[in-house]
PDB file of C-alpha atoms in Angstrom:
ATOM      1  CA  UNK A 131      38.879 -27.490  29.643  1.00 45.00           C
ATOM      2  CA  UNK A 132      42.216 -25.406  28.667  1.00 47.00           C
ATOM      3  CA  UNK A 133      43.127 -28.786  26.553  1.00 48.00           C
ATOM      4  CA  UNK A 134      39.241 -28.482  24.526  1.00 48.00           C
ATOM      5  CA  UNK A 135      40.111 -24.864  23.954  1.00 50.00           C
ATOM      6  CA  UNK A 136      43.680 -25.634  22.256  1.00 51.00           C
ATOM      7  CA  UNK A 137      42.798 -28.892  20.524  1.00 50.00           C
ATOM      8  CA  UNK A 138      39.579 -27.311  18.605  1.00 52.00           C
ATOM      9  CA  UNK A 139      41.490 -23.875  17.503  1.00 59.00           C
ATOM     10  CA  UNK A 140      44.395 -25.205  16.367  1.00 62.00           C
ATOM     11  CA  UNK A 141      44.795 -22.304  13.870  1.00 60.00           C
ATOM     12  CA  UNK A 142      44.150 -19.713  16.291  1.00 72.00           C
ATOM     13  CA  UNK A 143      47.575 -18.888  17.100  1.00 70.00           C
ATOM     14  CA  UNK A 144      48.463 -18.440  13.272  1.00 69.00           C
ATOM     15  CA  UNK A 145      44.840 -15.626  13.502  1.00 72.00           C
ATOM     16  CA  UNK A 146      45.094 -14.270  16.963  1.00 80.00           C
ATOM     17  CA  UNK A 147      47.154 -11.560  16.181  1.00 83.00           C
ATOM     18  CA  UNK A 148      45.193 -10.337  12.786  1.00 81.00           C
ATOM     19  CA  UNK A 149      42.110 -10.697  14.806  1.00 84.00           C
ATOM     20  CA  UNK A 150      43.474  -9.037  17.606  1.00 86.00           C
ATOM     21  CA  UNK A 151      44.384  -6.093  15.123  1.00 88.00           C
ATOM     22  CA  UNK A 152      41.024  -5.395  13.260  1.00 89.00           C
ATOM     23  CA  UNK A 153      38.688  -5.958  16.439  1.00 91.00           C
ATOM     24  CA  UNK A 154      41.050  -3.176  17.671  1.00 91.00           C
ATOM     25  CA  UNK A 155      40.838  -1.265  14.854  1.00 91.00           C
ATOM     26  CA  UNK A 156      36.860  -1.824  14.572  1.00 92.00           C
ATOM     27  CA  UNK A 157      36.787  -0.144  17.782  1.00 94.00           C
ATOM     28  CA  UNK A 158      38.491   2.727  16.946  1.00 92.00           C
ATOM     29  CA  UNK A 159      36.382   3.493  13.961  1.00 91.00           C
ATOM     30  CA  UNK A 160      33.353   3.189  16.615  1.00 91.00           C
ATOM     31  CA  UNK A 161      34.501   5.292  19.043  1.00 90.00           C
ATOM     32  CA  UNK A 162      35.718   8.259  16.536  1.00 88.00           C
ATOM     33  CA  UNK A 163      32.177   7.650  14.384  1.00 87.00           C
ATOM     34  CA  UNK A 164      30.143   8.234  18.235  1.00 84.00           C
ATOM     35  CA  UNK A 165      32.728  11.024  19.284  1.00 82.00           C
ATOM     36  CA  UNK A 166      31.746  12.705  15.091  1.00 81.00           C
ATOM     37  CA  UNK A 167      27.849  12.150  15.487  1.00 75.00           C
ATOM     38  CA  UNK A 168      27.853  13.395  19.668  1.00 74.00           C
ATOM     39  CA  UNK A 169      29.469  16.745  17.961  1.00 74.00           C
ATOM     40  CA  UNK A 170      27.136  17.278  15.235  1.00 66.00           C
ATOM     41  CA  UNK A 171      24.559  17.387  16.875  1.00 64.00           C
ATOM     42  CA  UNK A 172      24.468  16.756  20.900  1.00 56.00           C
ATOM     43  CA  UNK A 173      20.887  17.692  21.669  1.00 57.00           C
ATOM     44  CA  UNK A 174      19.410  15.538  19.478  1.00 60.00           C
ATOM     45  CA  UNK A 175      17.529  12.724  20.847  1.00 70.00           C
ATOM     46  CA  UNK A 176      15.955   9.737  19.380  1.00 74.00           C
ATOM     47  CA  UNK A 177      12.467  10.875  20.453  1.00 78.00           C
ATOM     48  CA  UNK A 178      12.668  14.265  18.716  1.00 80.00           C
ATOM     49  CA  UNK A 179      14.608  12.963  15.953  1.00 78.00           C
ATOM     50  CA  UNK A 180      10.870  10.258  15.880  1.00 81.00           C
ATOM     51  CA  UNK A 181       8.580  13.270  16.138  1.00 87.00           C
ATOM     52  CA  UNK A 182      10.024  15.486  13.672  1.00 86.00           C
ATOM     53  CA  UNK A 183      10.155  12.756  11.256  1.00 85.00           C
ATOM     54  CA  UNK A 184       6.049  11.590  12.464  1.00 89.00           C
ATOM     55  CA  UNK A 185       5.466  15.429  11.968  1.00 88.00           C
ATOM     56  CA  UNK A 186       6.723  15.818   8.883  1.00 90.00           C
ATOM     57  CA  UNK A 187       5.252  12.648   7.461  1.00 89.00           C
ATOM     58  CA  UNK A 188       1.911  13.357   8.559  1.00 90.00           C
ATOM     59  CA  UNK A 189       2.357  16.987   6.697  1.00 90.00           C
ATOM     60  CA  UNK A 190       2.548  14.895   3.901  1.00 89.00           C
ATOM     61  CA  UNK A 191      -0.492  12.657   4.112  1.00 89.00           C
ATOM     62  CA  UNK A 192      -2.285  14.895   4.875  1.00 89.00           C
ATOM     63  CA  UNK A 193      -1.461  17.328   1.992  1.00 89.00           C
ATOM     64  CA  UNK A 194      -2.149  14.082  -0.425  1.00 88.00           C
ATOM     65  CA  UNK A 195      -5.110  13.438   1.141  1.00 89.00           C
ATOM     66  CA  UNK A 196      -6.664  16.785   0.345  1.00 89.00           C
ATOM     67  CA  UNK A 197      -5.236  17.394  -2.870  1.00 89.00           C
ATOM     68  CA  UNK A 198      -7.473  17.052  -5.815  1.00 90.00           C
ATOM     69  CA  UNK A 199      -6.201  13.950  -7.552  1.00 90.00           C
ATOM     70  CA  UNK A 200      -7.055  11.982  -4.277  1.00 89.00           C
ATOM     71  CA  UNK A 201     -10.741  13.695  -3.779  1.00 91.00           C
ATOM     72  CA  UNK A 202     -11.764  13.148  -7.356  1.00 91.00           C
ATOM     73  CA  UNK A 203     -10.610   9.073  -7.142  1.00 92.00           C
ATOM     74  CA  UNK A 204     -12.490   8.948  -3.941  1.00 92.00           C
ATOM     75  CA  UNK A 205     -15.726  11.059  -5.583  1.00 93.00           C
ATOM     76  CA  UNK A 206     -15.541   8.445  -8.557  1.00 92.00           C
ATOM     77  CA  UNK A 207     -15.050   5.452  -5.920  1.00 94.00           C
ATOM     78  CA  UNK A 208     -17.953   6.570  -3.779  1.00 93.00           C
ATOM     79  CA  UNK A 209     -20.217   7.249  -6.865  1.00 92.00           C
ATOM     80  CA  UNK A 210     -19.544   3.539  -8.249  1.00 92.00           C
ATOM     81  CA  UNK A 211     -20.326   2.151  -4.650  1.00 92.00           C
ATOM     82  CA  UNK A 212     -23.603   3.965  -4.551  1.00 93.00           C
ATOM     83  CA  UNK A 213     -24.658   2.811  -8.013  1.00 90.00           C
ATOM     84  CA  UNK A 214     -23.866  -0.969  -7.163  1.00 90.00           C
ATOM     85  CA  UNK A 215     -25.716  -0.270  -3.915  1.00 91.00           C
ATOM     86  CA  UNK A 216     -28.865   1.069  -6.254  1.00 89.00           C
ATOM     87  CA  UNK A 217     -28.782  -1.813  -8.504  1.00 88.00           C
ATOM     88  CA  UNK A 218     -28.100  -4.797  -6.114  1.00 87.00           C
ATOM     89  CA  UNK A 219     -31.559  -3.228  -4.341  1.00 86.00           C
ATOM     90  CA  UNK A 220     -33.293  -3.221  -8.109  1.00 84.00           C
ATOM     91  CA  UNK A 221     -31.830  -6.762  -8.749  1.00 83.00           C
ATOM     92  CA  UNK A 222     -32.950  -7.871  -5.060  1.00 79.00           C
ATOM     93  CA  UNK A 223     -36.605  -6.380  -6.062  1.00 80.00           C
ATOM     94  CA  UNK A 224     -36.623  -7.759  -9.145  1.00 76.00           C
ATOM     95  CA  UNK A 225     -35.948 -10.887  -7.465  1.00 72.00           C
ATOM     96  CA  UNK A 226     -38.850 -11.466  -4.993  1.00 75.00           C
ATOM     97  CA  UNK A 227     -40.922  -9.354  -7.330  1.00 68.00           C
ATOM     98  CA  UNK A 228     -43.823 -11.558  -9.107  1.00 56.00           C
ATOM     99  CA  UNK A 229     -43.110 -12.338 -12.409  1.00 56.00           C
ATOM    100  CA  UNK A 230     -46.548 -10.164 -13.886  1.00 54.00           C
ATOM    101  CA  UNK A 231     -48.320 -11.526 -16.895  1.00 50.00           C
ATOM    102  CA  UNK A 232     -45.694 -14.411 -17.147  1.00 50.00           C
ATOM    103  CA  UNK A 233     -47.534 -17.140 -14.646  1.00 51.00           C
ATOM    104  CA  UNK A 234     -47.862 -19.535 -17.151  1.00 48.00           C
ATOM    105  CA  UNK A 235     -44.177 -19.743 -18.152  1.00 51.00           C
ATOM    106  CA  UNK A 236     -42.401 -22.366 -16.223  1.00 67.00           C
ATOM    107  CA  UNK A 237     -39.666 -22.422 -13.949  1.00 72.00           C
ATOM    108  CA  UNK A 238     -37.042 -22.111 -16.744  1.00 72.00           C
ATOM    109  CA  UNK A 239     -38.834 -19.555 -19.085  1.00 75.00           C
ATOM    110  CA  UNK A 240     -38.523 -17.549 -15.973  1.00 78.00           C
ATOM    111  CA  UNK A 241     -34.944 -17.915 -14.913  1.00 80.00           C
ATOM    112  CA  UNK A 242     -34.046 -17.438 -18.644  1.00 79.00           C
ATOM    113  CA  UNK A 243     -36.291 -14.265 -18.416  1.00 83.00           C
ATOM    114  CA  UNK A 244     -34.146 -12.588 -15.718  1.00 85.00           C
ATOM    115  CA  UNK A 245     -31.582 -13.678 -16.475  1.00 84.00           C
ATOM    116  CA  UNK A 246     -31.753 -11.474 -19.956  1.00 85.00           C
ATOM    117  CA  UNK A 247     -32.738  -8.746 -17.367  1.00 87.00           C
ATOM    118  CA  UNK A 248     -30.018  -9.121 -15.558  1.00 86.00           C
ATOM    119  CA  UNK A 249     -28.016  -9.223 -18.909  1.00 86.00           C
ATOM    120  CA  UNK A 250     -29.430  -6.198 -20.335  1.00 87.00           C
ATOM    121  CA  UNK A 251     -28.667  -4.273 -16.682  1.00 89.00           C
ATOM    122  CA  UNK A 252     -25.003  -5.273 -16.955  1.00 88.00           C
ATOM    123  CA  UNK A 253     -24.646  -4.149 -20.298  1.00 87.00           C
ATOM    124  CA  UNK A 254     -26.249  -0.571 -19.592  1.00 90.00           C
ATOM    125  CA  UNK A 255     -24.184  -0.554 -16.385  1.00 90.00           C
ATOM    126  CA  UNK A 256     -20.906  -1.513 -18.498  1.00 87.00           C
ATOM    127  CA  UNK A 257     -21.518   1.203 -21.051  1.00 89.00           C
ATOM    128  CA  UNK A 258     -21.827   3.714 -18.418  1.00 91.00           C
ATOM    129  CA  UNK A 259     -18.617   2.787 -17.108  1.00 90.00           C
ATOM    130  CA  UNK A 260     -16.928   2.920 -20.503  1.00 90.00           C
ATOM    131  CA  UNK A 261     -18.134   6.300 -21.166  1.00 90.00           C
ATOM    132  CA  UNK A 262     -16.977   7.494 -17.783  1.00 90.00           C
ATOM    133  CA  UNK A 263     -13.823   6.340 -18.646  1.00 87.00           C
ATOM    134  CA  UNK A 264     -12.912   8.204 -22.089  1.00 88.00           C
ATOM    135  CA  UNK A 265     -14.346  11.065 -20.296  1.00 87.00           C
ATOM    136  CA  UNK A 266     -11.617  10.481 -17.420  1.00 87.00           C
ATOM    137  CA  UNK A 267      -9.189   9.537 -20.364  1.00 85.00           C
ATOM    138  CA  UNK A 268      -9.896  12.754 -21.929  1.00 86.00           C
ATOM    139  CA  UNK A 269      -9.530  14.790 -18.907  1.00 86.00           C
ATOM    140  CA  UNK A 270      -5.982  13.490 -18.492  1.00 83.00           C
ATOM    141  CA  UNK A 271      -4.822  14.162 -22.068  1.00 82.00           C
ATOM    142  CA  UNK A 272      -6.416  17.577 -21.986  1.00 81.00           C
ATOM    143  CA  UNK A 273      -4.746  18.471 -18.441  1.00 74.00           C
ATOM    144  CA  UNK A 274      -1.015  16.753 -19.726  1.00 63.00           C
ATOM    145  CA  UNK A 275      -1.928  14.317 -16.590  1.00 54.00           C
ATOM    146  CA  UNK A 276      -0.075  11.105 -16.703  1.00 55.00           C
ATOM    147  CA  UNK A 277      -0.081   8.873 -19.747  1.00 51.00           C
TER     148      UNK A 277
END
């Protein structure tokens, strides 16, 4: 096995000693780094060092989670929700509602007819959102909020 271990490093005896050297001097630098860092600060642990770090993380999620920016998108997200909620019940009405004083149209005539309903309902529901908008534009250019 000795003649395997010569015949496939033949270069090692040019590289032993340099790699002798700098795994030496590798160690060195460990040790004196671990002997620094036990110094600085001996009591501190791993599992303090983790809480004060979860503590002070959660000090700051929280803080963003209460501050006003975050309420207002979440007031604004909530208020959409509930107004898709309100008009996917109105669509699902108008849906299984009889068509009234249209039961001689035909099939068609009545798909066409709500589906300018449904038309007309996006359009009033995109105009709503567009005016929401400038006003939240405006707010921000009034408050010097970000561009």
């Amino acid at each position: 096995m000795s003649s395997h271990d010569d015949s496939s490093n033949t270069f090692d005896p040019l590289f032993r000693p340099l790699m002798d050297y700098w795994t030496a001097y590798t160690r060195q630098l460990n040790e004196a780094a671990e002997a620094v860092s036990q110094q600085a600060c001996p009591a501190a642990d791993e599992q303090s060092q983790g809480r004060e770090w979860l503590d002070a993380a959660s000090k700051s999620i929280d803080a963003y989670l209460r501050s006003p920016l975050f309420l207002g998108l979440l007031k604004s997200h909530l208020d959409t929700l509930i107004e898709l909620k309100r008009q996917s019940n109105a669509l699902g009405q108008m849906a299984t509602a009889a068509p009234q004083g249209k039961a001689e149209a035909s099939g068609a005539a009545q798909v066409g007819c709500r589906l300018d309903e449904l038309s007309a309902m996006l359009v009033e529901q995109l105009s709503r959102i567009e005016k929401r908008l400038e006003a939240v534009e405006k707010k921000l250019d009034n408050s010097g909020g970000p561009p």
